Amino acid sequence: MGVKSFGDLFVEELKDAYDAEKQMVKALPKMIDAVGSQELRSALQIHLDETQGQVLRLEQVFNQLGMSPTRKTCEAMHGLLEEADSLIDESDDKLLSDAATIAAAQKVEHYEIATYGTLRAWAQQLGYSEIAGILQQTLDEETDADQTLNQIAYSLNMDAVSQSRNR
Amino acid sequence: MGVKSFGDLFVEELKDAYDAEKQMVKALPKMIDAVGSQELRSALQIHLDETQGQVLRLEQVFNQLGMSPTRKTCEAMHGLLEEADSLIDESDDKLLSDAATIAAAQKVEHYEIATYGTLRAWAQQLGYSEIAGILQQTLDEETDADQTLNQIAYSLNMDAVSQSRNR
């Protein structure tokens, strides 16, 4: 389809975000099952619950625009998850694959921070203030999830470094 | 190959970042040619120069590790650029395709912020303090590039909104 107005561009980006979140809801349980650290598992589980809420928020945004929720394949998220899978699979033990999982999850968070940052700015500029508020809630969650992963990464990576040195 | 130590994981991530930057060096000139706004064109041109410098920095890091610079296909960047291409192509005029270009470029910047954030943290934890310093320089450039795009986006999107309203 052609993008003929700024509103069309907003809707295209919304469909991309909706597909990205759906891909995450499908991918996270497999990541959670493969994780070794209890702290990381809990954080990812919480983020899975949040992601399900983010899907519902996007459905609410589509409804407010009088549209049915529609997906448009998000190639970027597809690439991010494919890359995550291969790095995690190649890692020889749980400490290393947990470090790879955090790195991959932070790339996903940053992808979503950029996406929701754009969507929220576009919503404001289109005068959709209620929708901008809904998108801001998700943006805040993604930023917090990235911070939580930073904290977990620090202690977990120190363990991975000492383990690698002691071999 | 298998990732057997934290050092191996760092090198895998480095190869991914090296490929991602090379993909960007190839993609940016086409994006720059297609842009309508002079301000955006200059910002992307500056970022192309920076990206070429970031490639050299990664080569310096490989050299410090006693390795030849090696690429490992970055599927995420591939997806990001594919998505950028299609949204820009679908947009009906320059104001809209410029807005789509900024959104795509900010996703790329955030992808790189996450990548270099991880690489810098891993370098520090591995005791590679000089390498961590080199990676920090790129991280700062990516963060600044994202801020510059935010500023350009604001004025450009306001024009796109009014144009869409006046049709």
PDB file of C-alpha atoms in Angstrom, chain A residues 10 14 18 52-69 130-131 133-135 137-138:
ATOM      1  CA  PHE A  10       1.710   6.288  11.802  1.00  0.00           C
ATOM      2  CA  LEU A  14       1.795   0.745  14.447  1.00  0.00           C
ATOM      3  CA  TYR A  18       2.114  -4.911  16.697  1.00  0.00           C
ATOM      4  CA  GLN A  52       1.262  -9.232  26.602  1.00  0.00           C
ATOM      5  CA  GLY A  53      -0.046  -5.975  28.105  1.00  0.00           C
ATOM      6  CA  GLN A  54       1.731  -4.009  25.366  1.00  0.00           C
ATOM      7  CA  VAL A  55      -0.063  -6.091  22.713  1.00  0.00           C
ATOM      8  CA  LEU A  56      -3.381  -5.186  24.357  1.00  0.00           C
ATOM      9  CA  ARG A  57      -2.394  -1.487  24.413  1.00  0.00           C
ATOM     10  CA  LEU A  58      -1.672  -1.547  20.683  1.00  0.00           C
ATOM     11  CA  GLU A  59      -5.066  -3.208  20.086  1.00  0.00           C
ATOM     12  CA  GLN A  60      -6.624  -0.368  22.095  1.00  0.00           C
ATOM     13  CA  VAL A  61      -4.809   2.186  19.876  1.00  0.00           C
ATOM     14  CA  PHE A  62      -6.084   0.474  16.686  1.00  0.00           C
ATOM     15  CA  ASN A  63      -9.592   0.498  18.160  1.00  0.00           C
ATOM     16  CA  GLN A  64      -9.376   4.212  18.977  1.00  0.00           C
ATOM     17  CA  LEU A  65      -8.439   4.810  15.339  1.00  0.00           C
ATOM     18  CA  GLY A  66     -11.504   2.775  14.299  1.00  0.00           C
ATOM     19  CA  MET A  67      -9.368   0.005  12.808  1.00  0.00           C
ATOM     20  CA  SER A  68      -8.926  -3.706  13.408  1.00  0.00           C
ATOM     21  CA  PRO A  69      -5.481  -4.607  14.801  1.00  0.00           C
ATOM     22  CA  GLU A 130      -4.770   9.957  24.493  1.00  0.00           C
ATOM     23  CA  ILE A 131      -2.954   7.530  22.170  1.00  0.00           C
ATOM     24  CA  GLY A 133      -0.289   8.635  26.625  1.00  0.00           C
ATOM     25  CA  ILE A 134      -0.951   4.927  26.000  1.00  0.00           C
ATOM     26  CA  LEU A 135       2.270   4.617  23.977  1.00  0.00           C
ATOM     27  CA  GLN A 137       3.273   3.753  29.214  1.00  0.00           C
ATOM     28  CA  THR A 138       4.879   1.101  26.997  1.00  0.00           C
TER      29      THR A 138
END
